[in-house]
């Protein structure tokens, strides 16, 4: 139980930071579009990565030296594109809740979600490397991993479905413009940090 609680606490603390993936889930939750498939995709992706880290797959980076740089540059390119898209939506404005931007289909939402998850090098550092390394210090690595996976599911479901509480605020087009601008700038900031590291 101690290992599971430690995994839950550390997993939750790592995922709380607002990043590209969380901003996308928030936006989908606010728009009430494909919330269940999106939060499940994020949580299951995290579960796969956490399981890989806890089972010792963190050595992949050392074994394949080109993997980390390829993920870093690919992730930065995707975030620049996605940030530009969000900033363009903020510039155009005029959309309110339920009509914000083009109605993205399920396939597009899931592909964007997968790209924001799997092309983000920070996700590998947090889940595979950091959680994997810390889990080695506990009596039960599987329990630690299960706790971290549980934290991921709790967080993404709370973010995706909890966003509905903000619906009255986002009934105004100006609020969507601010959100899109914030998302765009966040994406570019993350891309910049990837390029400069």
Tab-separated table of C-alpha atoms in Angstrom, residues 5 8 45 86 114 157 186:
chain	number	residue	atom	x	y	z
A	5	UNK	CA	0.424	5.591	-2.444
A	8	UNK	CA	-0.001	7.837	-6.904
A	45	UNK	CA	-0.886	6.025	-23.054
A	86	UNK	CA	-4.327	27.740	-31.618
A	114	UNK	CA	-1.673	10.775	-29.580
A	157	UNK	CA	-11.014	12.112	-16.072
A	186	UNK	CA	2.107	27.317	-23.972
